[in-house]
Coordinates of C-alpha atoms and ligand atoms in Angstrom, one line a residue:
X1 CA 53.9 -3.1 141.0
X2 CA 52.8 -1.6 137.6
X3 CA 52.7 -4.0 134.7
X4 CA 51.4 -4.3 131.2
X5 CA 48.8 -7.1 130.8
X6 CA 47.6 -8.5 127.6
X7 CA 44.1 -9.5 129.3
X8 CA 42.3 -11.1 126.1
X9 CA 42.5 -11.1 122.5
X10 CA 42.9 -7.8 121.4
X11 CA 42.8 -6.0 124.8
X12 CA 45.9 -4.6 126.6
X13 CA 45.8 -2.6 129.6
X14 CA 48.4 -1.3 132.6
X15 CA 47.3 -2.4 135.9
X16 CA 48.6 -3.1 139.3
X17 CA 49.8 -6.6 139.8
X18 CA 51.6 -8.6 142.8
X19 CA 55.3 -8.0 143.0
X20 CA 57.2 -11.1 141.9
X21 CA 59.3 -13.3 144.2
X22 CA 62.3 -15.1 143.2
X23 CA 62.8 -18.9 143.1
X24 CA 66.1 -20.3 144.5
X25 CA 68.0 -20.0 141.4
X26 CA 66.0 -16.9 140.1
X27 CA 66.5 -13.0 140.3
X28 CA 64.2 -10.2 140.5
X29 CA 65.2 -7.5 137.8
X30 CA 63.9 -4.0 138.1
X31 CA 63.4 -3.2 134.5
X32 CA 65.2 -0.2 132.8
X33 CA 63.6 -0.7 129.5
X34 CA 61.5 -3.3 127.5
X35 CA 61.2 -3.6 123.9
X36 CA 58.2 -4.3 121.8
X37 CA 58.2 -6.6 119.0
X38 CA 56.0 -8.6 116.5
X39 CA 55.8 -11.3 118.9
X40 CA 53.9 -9.1 121.2
X41 CA 51.2 -8.5 118.4
X42 CA 50.8 -12.0 117.9
X43 CA 50.1 -12.7 121.5
X44 CA 47.5 -9.7 121.5
X45 CA 46.0 -11.5 118.3
X46 CA 45.8 -14.7 120.4
X47 CA 49.0 -16.6 119.0
X48 CA 52.0 -18.0 120.7
X49 CA 50.9 -17.5 124.3
X50 CA 49.2 -20.5 125.5
X51 CA 47.1 -18.7 128.1
X52 CA 45.9 -15.3 128.5
X53 CA 46.3 -12.8 130.8
X54 CA 50.1 -12.4 130.4
X55 CA 52.4 -9.8 131.4
X56 CA 54.4 -9.4 127.9
X57 CA 57.8 -8.3 127.3
X58 CA 60.8 -10.7 126.2
X59 CA 63.2 -7.9 125.4
X60 CA 64.5 -6.1 128.7
X61 CA 67.4 -5.5 130.9
X62 CA 67.6 -3.9 134.2
X63 CA 69.2 -3.9 137.5
X64 CA 69.0 -7.0 140.0
X65 CA 67.1 -6.0 143.0
X66 CA 66.7 -9.5 144.7
X67 CA 68.1 -12.8 144.5
X68 CA 67.1 -16.4 145.2
X69 CA 68.4 -18.4 148.3
X70 CA 70.9 -20.3 145.8
X71 CA 72.0 -17.7 143.8
X72 CA 75.7 -16.6 144.0
X73 CA 76.7 -15.5 140.6
X74 CA 74.8 -12.3 140.8
X75 CA 74.3 -9.5 143.4
X76 CA 71.8 -6.7 144.0
X77 CA 73.1 -3.8 142.0
X78 CA 74.4 -5.8 139.0
X79 CA 73.1 -4.5 135.6
X80 CA 71.9 -7.6 133.2
X81 CA 70.2 -8.4 130.0
X82 CA 67.7 -11.2 130.2
X83 CA 67.6 -14.1 127.5
X84 CA 63.9 -14.8 127.8
X85 CA 64.3 -18.7 126.6
X86 CA 63.0 -21.4 128.9
X87 CA 63.9 -24.7 127.7
X88 CA 63.1 -28.0 129.4
X89 CA 66.5 -29.7 128.6
X90 CA 64.9 -33.1 128.6
X91 CA 62.9 -33.5 125.3
X92 CA 64.6 -34.8 122.2
X93 CA 65.3 -31.4 120.6
X94 CA 66.7 -29.9 123.6
X95 CA 69.0 -33.3 124.0
X96 CA 69.8 -32.9 120.4
X97 CA 71.0 -29.0 120.7
X98 CA 67.9 -27.6 119.1
X99 CA 66.8 -26.0 122.3
X100 CA 64.7 -23.5 120.5
X101 CA 62.6 -26.1 119.1
X102 CA 62.0 -27.5 122.6
X103 CA 58.8 -29.4 122.9
X104 CA 58.2 -27.5 126.0
X105 CA 59.3 -24.5 124.6
X106 CA 58.3 -21.4 126.8
X107 CA 59.7 -17.9 127.1
X108 CA 59.7 -15.1 129.8
X109 CA 57.1 -12.6 128.2
X110 CA 55.2 -15.3 126.3
X111 CA 54.4 -18.3 128.5
X112 CA 55.4 -16.5 132.0
X113 CA 55.2 -13.0 133.2
X114 CA 57.7 -10.7 131.2
X115 CA 59.4 -7.6 131.3
X116 CA 56.8 -4.9 130.5
X117 CA 56.7 -4.4 134.0
X118 CA 58.4 -2.8 137.0
X119 CA 60.0 -5.9 138.1
X120 CA 60.5 -9.1 136.5
X121 CA 61.8 -12.4 137.6
X122 CA 64.5 -14.2 135.5
X123 CA 66.6 -17.6 136.3
X124 CA 70.2 -16.5 137.0
X125 CA 71.2 -18.7 134.0
X126 CA 69.3 -16.5 131.6
X127 CA 71.0 -13.2 132.9
X128 CA 74.0 -11.7 131.3
X129 CA 75.9 -8.9 133.0
X130 CA 76.5 -5.7 131.3
X131 CA 79.8 -4.1 130.8
X132 CA 79.9 -0.7 132.5
X133 CA 80.0 1.4 129.3
X134 CA 76.5 -0.3 128.3
X135 CA 73.7 1.7 129.2
X136 CA 70.9 -0.6 130.9
X137 CA 68.1 1.2 129.0
X138 CA 70.0 0.3 125.6
X139 CA 70.5 -3.0 126.6
X140 CA 66.9 -4.3 125.5
X141 CA 68.3 -4.5 122.0
X142 CA 70.4 -7.4 122.8
X143 CA 67.5 -9.9 122.9
X144 CA 66.5 -9.1 119.2
X145 CA 70.2 -9.0 118.2
X146 CA 70.5 -12.4 119.6
X147 CA 67.7 -13.6 117.2
X148 CA 69.6 -12.0 114.3
X149 CA 72.9 -13.7 115.5
X150 CA 70.9 -16.9 115.3
X151 CA 69.7 -16.2 111.8
X152 CA 73.2 -15.9 110.6
X153 CA 74.2 -19.1 112.6
X154 CA 71.9 -21.2 110.4
X155 CA 73.7 -20.0 107.2
X156 CA 76.8 -21.0 105.6
X157 CA 79.6 -18.2 105.0
X158 CA 78.6 -15.1 103.5
X159 CA 82.0 -14.0 102.5
X160 CA 81.8 -12.2 99.4
X161 CA 78.2 -13.1 99.0
X162 CA 75.5 -10.7 97.5
X163 CA 72.7 -10.2 100.2
X164 CA 69.3 -8.9 99.7
X165 CA 67.1 -8.1 102.8
X166 CA 63.2 -7.4 102.7
X167 CA 62.1 -5.2 105.4
X168 CA 63.9 -2.4 107.2
X169 CA 62.2 -2.5 110.5
X170 CA 64.3 -3.0 113.6
X171 CA 65.1 -6.7 112.5
X172 CA 66.0 -6.0 109.2
X173 CA 68.2 -3.3 110.0
X174 CA 69.9 -5.7 112.5
X175 CA 70.3 -8.3 109.9
X176 CA 71.9 -5.5 107.6
X177 CA 74.3 -4.5 110.4
X178 CA 75.4 -8.1 110.9
X179 CA 75.5 -8.8 107.1
X180 CA 78.4 -6.0 107.1
X181 CA 80.4 -8.0 109.7
X182 CA 79.9 -11.3 107.7
X183 CA 81.7 -10.0 104.9
X184 CA 79.0 -9.7 102.4
X185 CA 80.3 -8.3 99.1
X186 CA 77.1 -6.0 99.0
X187 CA 73.8 -5.8 101.1
X188 CA 70.6 -4.0 99.7
X189 CA 67.3 -3.7 101.2
X190 CA 63.5 -3.6 100.0
X191 CA 60.7 -1.9 101.9
X192 CA 57.5 -0.4 101.0
X193 CA 57.8 2.1 103.9
X194 CA 59.9 5.0 102.6
X195 CA 60.8 6.2 106.1
X196 CA 62.3 2.7 107.3
X197 CA 64.0 2.6 103.9
X198 CA 65.6 6.0 104.8
X199 CA 67.1 4.7 108.2
X200 CA 68.6 1.5 106.3
X201 CA 70.3 4.2 103.7
X202 CA 71.7 6.2 106.8
X203 CA 73.3 2.9 108.1
X204 CA 74.7 2.4 104.8
X205 CA 73.6 -0.1 102.1
X206 CA 74.7 -0.9 98.4
X207 CA 71.0 -0.3 97.1
X208 CA 67.6 0.2 98.5
X209 CA 64.3 0.2 96.6
X210 CA 60.6 -0.4 97.4
X211 CA 60.8 -3.0 95.0
X212 CA 63.5 -5.3 94.0
X213 CA 62.9 -4.9 90.4
X214 CA 64.5 -1.4 90.7
X215 CA 67.8 -3.1 92.0
X216 CA 70.3 -3.9 89.3
X217 CA 71.3 -7.8 90.0
X218 CA 69.5 -9.8 87.4
X219 CA 71.4 -13.0 88.4
X220 CA 69.7 -12.7 91.9
X221 CA 71.3 -12.8 95.2
X222 CA 73.3 -15.3 97.1
X223 CA 71.2 -14.6 100.2
X224 CA 67.8 -13.5 100.5
X225 CA 66.5 -12.7 104.0
X226 CA 62.6 -12.2 104.5
X227 CA 62.6 -9.8 107.7
X228 CA 58.8 -8.7 107.3
X229 CA 56.7 -12.0 107.6
X230 CA 54.7 -10.6 104.8
X231 CA 53.3 -13.2 102.2
X232 CA 54.1 -10.5 99.2
X233 CA 57.6 -10.1 100.3
X234 CA 58.2 -13.5 101.0
X235 CA 56.8 -14.6 97.6
X236 CA 59.0 -12.0 95.7
X237 CA 62.0 -12.8 97.6
X238 CA 61.9 -16.7 96.8
X239 CA 62.1 -15.7 93.2
X240 CA 65.1 -13.3 93.8
X241 CA 67.5 -16.1 95.0
X242 CA 70.5 -16.8 92.7
X243 CA 71.7 -20.1 91.5
X244 CA 73.0 -22.1 94.6
X245 CA 71.7 -19.3 96.8
X246 CA 69.7 -19.3 100.0
X247 CA 66.5 -18.0 101.3
X248 CA 66.1 -17.4 105.1
X249 CA 62.7 -16.8 106.6
X250 CA 63.5 -14.8 109.5
X251 CA 60.5 -12.6 109.8
X252 CA 57.3 -14.0 111.7
X253 CA 54.5 -14.8 109.6
X254 CA 50.8 -15.3 110.7
X255 CA 49.9 -18.8 111.0
X256 CA 47.8 -18.7 107.9
X257 CA 50.3 -17.1 105.4
X258 CA 50.9 -19.3 102.5
X259 CA 53.3 -18.7 99.4
X260 CA 54.1 -20.9 96.4
X261 CA 57.4 -22.4 95.8
X262 CA 58.8 -23.7 92.4
X263 CA 60.2 -27.2 93.3
X264 CA 61.8 -27.3 89.7
X265 CA 63.8 -24.5 90.3
X266 CA 64.8 -25.4 94.0
X267 CA 66.2 -28.8 92.3
X268 CA 67.6 -27.4 89.1
X269 CA 69.5 -24.4 90.7
X270 CA 70.2 -26.2 94.2
X271 CA 68.4 -23.5 96.2
X272 CA 68.2 -23.8 100.1
X273 CA 65.2 -22.4 101.9
X274 CA 65.5 -22.4 105.6
X275 CA 64.5 -20.6 108.6
X276 CA 65.6 -19.4 112.1
X277 CA 63.6 -19.3 115.2
X278 CA 64.4 -17.0 118.1
X279 CA 67.3 -17.4 120.2
X280 CA 69.8 -20.3 120.2
X281 CA 73.1 -20.2 122.3
X282 CA 73.1 -16.8 120.6
X283 CA 72.3 -14.4 123.6
X284 CA 75.7 -14.1 125.3
X285 CA 77.4 -13.8 121.8
X286 CA 74.8 -10.8 121.0
X287 CA 75.5 -9.2 124.4
X288 CA 79.3 -9.2 123.5
X289 CA 78.7 -7.6 120.0
X290 CA 76.4 -5.2 121.4
X291 CA 79.2 -4.1 123.8
X292 CA 81.6 -3.4 120.7
X293 CA 79.0 -1.1 119.3
X294 CA 77.7 -3.1 116.4
X295 CA 74.3 -1.5 116.7
X296 CA 73.8 2.4 117.5
X297 CA 71.0 2.5 120.2
X298 CA 70.5 6.0 119.0
X299 CA 69.3 5.0 115.5
X300 CA 67.7 1.7 116.6
X301 CA 65.7 2.8 119.4
X302 CA 63.1 5.4 117.9
X303 CA 60.7 5.8 120.9
X304 CA 61.1 5.4 124.7
X305 CA 57.7 5.7 126.1
X306 CA 56.5 5.4 129.7
X307 CA 55.2 1.7 130.7
X308 CA 51.8 3.6 131.3
X309 CA 51.5 3.9 127.6
X310 CA 51.9 0.4 126.8
X311 CA 48.7 0.0 125.0
X312 CA 49.4 3.2 122.7
X313 CA 53.0 1.8 122.2
X314 CA 51.4 -1.4 120.7
X315 CA 49.4 0.3 118.5
X316 CA 52.1 2.6 117.4
X317 CA 54.2 -0.5 116.7
X318 CA 51.3 -2.1 114.7
X319 CA 51.0 0.9 112.6
X320 CA 54.7 0.6 111.4
X321 CA 55.8 4.0 112.8
X322 CA 59.2 4.2 114.2
X323 CA 62.0 1.4 114.6
X324 CA 62.2 -0.3 118.2
X325 CA 59.6 1.1 120.7
X326 CA 60.6 0.5 124.2
X327 CA 58.8 1.2 127.4
X328 CA 60.1 2.7 130.4
X329 CA 58.8 1.6 133.8
Ligands
ZN401 ZN1 61.1 -10.0 120.0
ZN402 ZN1 63.0 -29.3 125.4

């Protein structure tokens, strides 16, 4: 089969690799679409993936074309979205309900072959069947949505809260769409990229700007979400949290990123700084939300490129052009 392969640091190609075969409790999925995200760029830069080469792609959906000998829950022809998380279920974190912090954390498309390929293997436990009205090629959005759901899971109620989101790329926009559902009193978005900010406005925001100074909330925001991973944005956002408010580190920063915090203010104003990592018990709910139309795929997926263009798709993503880019085998 054809697959994208990150061969070594900085080098992605599309090549011919052996077809995958399912284990007893696995299925083979014929990929309909696979999304690209910051994680793929980190893998390309030599972070996250413990060893290269790897077939990337952890955001995908497709049709089951093969089942393992002990699979009874799914059949050939079923359409599924795949939760890429692979937990050990044995370590202390798994045993205390923090599976996403598993000591042996692994994921399809990060540590094992992923969905940027014609076919991918997934445990049956990781597959969620799609309802009839959800298009398979749109369901690649469920995985990033499940990360956004996890983001809200770590927070307390947002009923009546004023929310500020840094970044209006795919993840920032998903946090925006979910914020509206959480009962936020207002949601505002900051992004230095005017094209991306325009999409946030189209989805509906109380305010938007290239710099939070242009937004009128001198007392700060109850919830500030970083969806950029960018040091300048994070530093700015930390200073915008209102008294008793929360800062959520949702964007993926480079390992070397450092910002400064103000311990006196954290103490004196009872500020919470927290993070959320990937997916935890949130994939199923993301699939259910997605089926209710929480995201408009026509807005969220800006580019559908052929799998053979994977290296170019990565470059386009790195350049910050468009929103969710998916490759179609
Ligand atoms: Zn991702
Ligand atoms: Zn574990």
